[in-house]
Tab-separated table of C-alpha atoms in Angstrom:
chain	number	residue	atom	x	y	z
A	216	UNK	CA	-0.032	0.083	0.058
A	217	UNK	CA	1.381	3.394	-1.018
A	218	UNK	CA	1.962	5.709	1.982
A	219	UNK	CA	2.757	9.330	1.731
A	220	UNK	CA	6.299	10.748	2.108
A	221	UNK	CA	8.324	14.137	1.911
A	222	UNK	CA	9.835	13.538	-1.620
A	223	UNK	CA	7.747	16.161	-3.398
A	224	UNK	CA	8.403	18.598	-0.727
A	225	UNK	CA	12.130	17.980	-0.451
A	226	UNK	CA	12.105	18.475	-4.390
A	227	UNK	CA	10.587	21.877	-4.233
A	228	UNK	CA	12.933	22.683	-1.284
A	229	UNK	CA	15.894	21.929	-3.563
A	230	UNK	CA	14.353	24.567	-6.135
A	231	UNK	CA	14.255	27.234	-3.085
A	232	UNK	CA	10.763	26.948	-1.985
A	233	UNK	CA	10.742	26.461	1.767
A	234	UNK	CA	7.107	27.278	2.961
A	235	UNK	CA	5.260	24.492	1.354
A	236	UNK	CA	1.759	24.041	2.266
A	237	UNK	CA	-0.380	20.759	1.534
A	238	UNK	CA	-3.909	21.463	0.645
A	239	UNK	CA	-7.060	19.140	0.589
A	240	UNK	CA	-10.714	19.299	1.106
A	241	UNK	CA	-13.431	16.899	2.531
A	242	UNK	CA	-16.909	16.899	2.123
A	243	UNK	CA	-17.781	16.880	-1.614
A	244	UNK	CA	-20.028	13.886	-1.577
A	245	UNK	CA	-22.605	14.497	1.331
A	246	UNK	CA	-25.995	15.744	1.025
A	247	UNK	CA	-25.534	18.191	3.871
A	248	UNK	CA	-23.081	20.519	5.496
A	249	UNK	CA	-20.399	22.547	4.021
A	250	UNK	CA	-17.390	21.482	2.198
A	251	UNK	CA	-14.239	21.830	4.324
A	252	UNK	CA	-10.516	22.567	3.238
A	253	UNK	CA	-7.165	22.638	5.067
A	254	UNK	CA	-3.776	23.973	4.304
A	255	UNK	CA	-0.878	22.669	6.343
A	256	UNK	CA	2.822	23.676	6.352
A	257	UNK	CA	4.827	20.961	8.056
A	258	UNK	CA	8.126	21.430	9.809
A	259	UNK	CA	10.570	19.516	7.742
A	260	UNK	CA	12.386	18.809	11.016
A	261	UNK	CA	9.545	17.654	12.966
A	262	UNK	CA	7.063	15.714	10.655
A	263	UNK	CA	4.803	13.484	12.652
A	264	UNK	CA	4.890	9.767	12.133
A	265	UNK	CA	1.880	7.973	10.673
A	266	UNK	CA	0.495	10.740	8.387
A	267	UNK	CA	-1.690	9.351	5.835
A	268	UNK	CA	-4.908	9.767	3.855
A	269	UNK	CA	-7.542	10.333	6.562
A	270	UNK	CA	-9.842	7.602	5.113
A	271	UNK	CA	-7.031	5.204	5.673
A	272	UNK	CA	-6.948	5.991	9.267
A	273	UNK	CA	-9.189	4.837	12.328
A	274	UNK	CA	-11.023	7.561	13.950
A	275	UNK	CA	-8.661	7.483	16.985
A	276	UNK	CA	-5.443	7.743	15.090
A	277	UNK	CA	-6.970	10.695	13.047
A	278	UNK	CA	-7.910	12.646	16.290
A	279	UNK	CA	-4.326	11.768	17.656
A	280	UNK	CA	-2.453	13.227	14.651
A	281	UNK	CA	-4.951	16.195	14.283
A	282	UNK	CA	-3.881	17.168	17.856
A	283	UNK	CA	-0.092	16.594	17.149
A	284	UNK	CA	-0.471	18.746	13.872
A	285	UNK	CA	-2.043	21.631	15.909
A	286	UNK	CA	1.075	21.450	18.124
A	287	UNK	CA	3.845	20.662	15.557
A	288	UNK	CA	2.650	22.404	12.222
A	289	UNK	CA	0.724	25.494	10.890
A	290	UNK	CA	-2.909	24.506	10.106
A	291	UNK	CA	-5.505	26.586	8.706
A	292	UNK	CA	-9.041	25.373	8.006
A	293	UNK	CA	-11.774	27.111	6.023
A	294	UNK	CA	-15.406	26.265	4.620
A	295	UNK	CA	-17.697	26.967	1.908
A	296	UNK	CA	-21.279	27.134	2.972
A	297	UNK	CA	-24.240	24.888	1.793
A	298	UNK	CA	-25.490	28.231	0.164
A	299	UNK	CA	-22.340	28.730	-1.692
A	300	UNK	CA	-22.292	25.069	-2.921
A	301	UNK	CA	-25.942	25.556	-4.233
A	302	UNK	CA	-24.920	28.882	-5.795
A	303	UNK	CA	-21.720	27.872	-7.692
A	304	UNK	CA	-21.427	24.091	-7.610
A	305	UNK	CA	-19.420	21.651	-5.466
A	306	UNK	CA	-16.215	21.905	-7.401
A	307	UNK	CA	-16.184	25.758	-7.202
A	308	UNK	CA	-17.204	25.698	-3.574
A	309	UNK	CA	-14.586	23.357	-2.602
A	310	UNK	CA	-12.051	25.515	-4.461
A	311	UNK	CA	-13.421	28.493	-2.481
A	312	UNK	CA	-12.701	26.742	0.748
A	313	UNK	CA	-9.175	25.675	-0.458
A	314	UNK	CA	-8.604	29.440	-1.273
A	315	UNK	CA	-9.878	30.613	2.015
A	316	UNK	CA	-7.549	27.933	3.979
A	317	UNK	CA	-4.404	29.301	1.928
A	318	UNK	CA	-5.273	32.763	2.598
A	319	UNK	CA	-5.474	32.244	6.259
A	320	UNK	CA	-1.782	31.304	6.658
A	321	UNK	CA	0.472	33.979	7.760
A	322	UNK	CA	2.928	34.457	6.330
A	323	UNK	CA	1.835	33.050	2.728
A	324	UNK	CA	3.242	29.740	1.720
A	325	UNK	CA	5.889	29.847	-1.021
A	326	UNK	CA	4.365	26.826	-2.906
A	327	UNK	CA	1.056	24.658	-2.772
A	328	UNK	CA	0.667	20.968	-3.313
A	329	UNK	CA	-3.041	20.557	-4.080
A	330	UNK	CA	-4.732	17.168	-3.910
A	331	UNK	CA	-6.401	16.358	-7.109
A	332	UNK	CA	-5.955	17.364	-10.822
A	333	UNK	CA	-7.020	20.995	-10.723
A	334	UNK	CA	-5.585	24.322	-9.182
A	335	UNK	CA	-8.077	26.580	-7.828
A	336	UNK	CA	-8.090	29.866	-9.877
A	337	UNK	CA	-8.131	32.099	-7.051
A	338	UNK	CA	-4.728	31.101	-5.283
A	339	UNK	CA	-2.189	33.267	-6.663
A	340	UNK	CA	0.633	31.120	-5.649
A	341	UNK	CA	3.085	28.759	-7.240
A	342	UNK	CA	1.033	25.527	-7.047
A	343	UNK	CA	1.214	21.903	-8.268
A	344	UNK	CA	-1.846	19.631	-8.561
A	345	UNK	CA	-0.952	15.863	-7.120
A	346	UNK	CA	-3.443	13.297	-8.228
A	347	UNK	CA	-4.123	10.890	-5.099
A	348	UNK	CA	-1.971	13.793	-3.200
A	349	UNK	CA	-3.020	12.373	0.096
A	350	UNK	CA	-1.388	9.049	-0.608
A	351	UNK	CA	1.832	10.802	-1.945
A	352	UNK	CA	2.468	13.681	0.155
A	353	UNK	CA	2.806	14.104	3.942
A	354	UNK	CA	1.745	17.514	3.637
A	355	UNK	CA	-1.562	16.903	1.640
A	356	UNK	CA	-2.330	13.903	4.040
A	357	UNK	CA	-1.911	16.271	6.997
A	358	UNK	CA	-4.469	18.564	5.395
A	359	UNK	CA	-6.892	15.777	4.731
A	360	UNK	CA	-6.541	14.854	8.366
A	361	UNK	CA	-7.196	18.411	9.743
A	362	UNK	CA	-10.185	18.967	7.118
A	363	UNK	CA	-11.751	15.696	8.063
A	364	UNK	CA	-11.635	16.280	11.845
A	365	UNK	CA	-12.878	19.730	11.563
A	366	UNK	CA	-15.728	18.804	9.150
A	367	UNK	CA	-16.884	15.959	11.332
A	368	UNK	CA	-16.904	18.011	14.334
A	369	UNK	CA	-19.289	20.296	12.406
A	370	UNK	CA	-21.749	17.686	11.508
A	371	UNK	CA	-21.707	16.394	15.165
A	372	UNK	CA	-22.919	19.912	16.139
A	373	UNK	CA	-25.497	20.011	13.419
A	374	UNK	CA	-26.657	16.647	14.519
A	375	UNK	CA	-27.586	17.921	17.815
A	376	UNK	CA	-29.886	20.599	16.088
A	377	UNK	CA	-31.316	18.185	13.691
A	378	UNK	CA	-31.534	14.672	15.297
A	379	UNK	CA	-32.721	11.618	13.306
A	380	UNK	CA	-30.382	12.065	10.132
A	381	UNK	CA	-27.384	10.235	11.658
A	382	UNK	CA	-24.982	13.024	10.785
A	383	UNK	CA	-23.054	12.300	13.986
A	384	UNK	CA	-21.948	9.024	12.213
A	385	UNK	CA	-22.480	9.471	8.662
A	386	UNK	CA	-21.255	13.136	8.332
A	387	UNK	CA	-24.152	14.038	5.940
A	388	UNK	CA	-23.093	11.270	3.250
A	389	UNK	CA	-26.040	9.635	1.685
A	390	UNK	CA	-26.454	6.617	4.323
A	391	UNK	CA	-29.460	4.596	4.474
A	392	UNK	CA	-30.713	6.115	7.765
A	393	UNK	CA	-29.909	9.717	6.220
A	394	UNK	CA	-31.713	8.862	3.007
A	395	UNK	CA	-34.875	7.692	5.020
A	396	UNK	CA	-34.733	10.556	7.267
A	397	UNK	CA	-34.987	12.924	4.404
A	398	UNK	CA	-38.031	11.021	3.221
A	399	UNK	CA	-39.603	11.073	6.595
A	400	UNK	CA	-38.348	14.259	8.314
A	401	UNK	CA	-37.730	16.526	5.374
A	402	UNK	CA	-35.252	18.885	4.193
A	403	UNK	CA	-33.254	21.022	6.711
A	404	UNK	CA	-31.588	24.446	6.096
A	405	UNK	CA	-28.305	22.529	5.898
A	406	UNK	CA	-29.242	20.130	3.010
A	407	UNK	CA	-27.810	20.838	-0.337
A	408	UNK	CA	-30.734	21.586	-2.509
A	409	UNK	CA	-28.612	21.238	-5.801
A	410	UNK	CA	-27.927	17.714	-5.009
A	411	UNK	CA	-30.458	15.364	-6.771
A	412	UNK	CA	-31.581	13.429	-3.900
A	413	UNK	CA	-32.422	16.597	-1.989
A	414	UNK	CA	-33.852	18.289	-4.885
A	415	UNK	CA	-36.102	15.328	-6.024
A	416	UNK	CA	-37.517	15.399	-2.499
A	417	UNK	CA	-38.139	19.221	-2.688
A	418	UNK	CA	-39.879	19.155	-5.989
A	419	UNK	CA	-41.651	15.697	-5.875
A	420	UNK	CA	-44.457	15.550	-8.322
């Protein structure tokens, strides 16, 4: 199994880029809640062990690594709202979240390693898109962990306001419980109306 390393960052450092941020987002697929992005600048002399794609880590390991990152790295997390997802589209909204996370890093990074195959248009910094980046770069893996933990906490909070949808466990993804609750309890203000399962319930014949 491929595990992320620091090779991409070392190659960039050899070219003179010293403040390198990994950038990743979480939450494109859910029917509810914001899309969240994180930007993380690791200390090359103090990289936490065990960084990996957040989806490949147990919840306990994710939590532990997120706490370590808060202590030993520079972490910035930002979101785009459900309204922005519906107004633009999920891709553009995820890019807005990435742009906001990067903009909140101070001082600004020299270079960005971005998970995926597209570079958000509003970044204005030297950047490289890295397909499956959270399995290749520890900086991107760190960002995936920070974004996942932050978004899961948001969804737990929203679950307390809107019980029955199972957001505390499904994080807004279309699980069986969530889909049934949509039918039985209806659409909340936190549902993405532009997503077909929600749209279809709102505009049933």
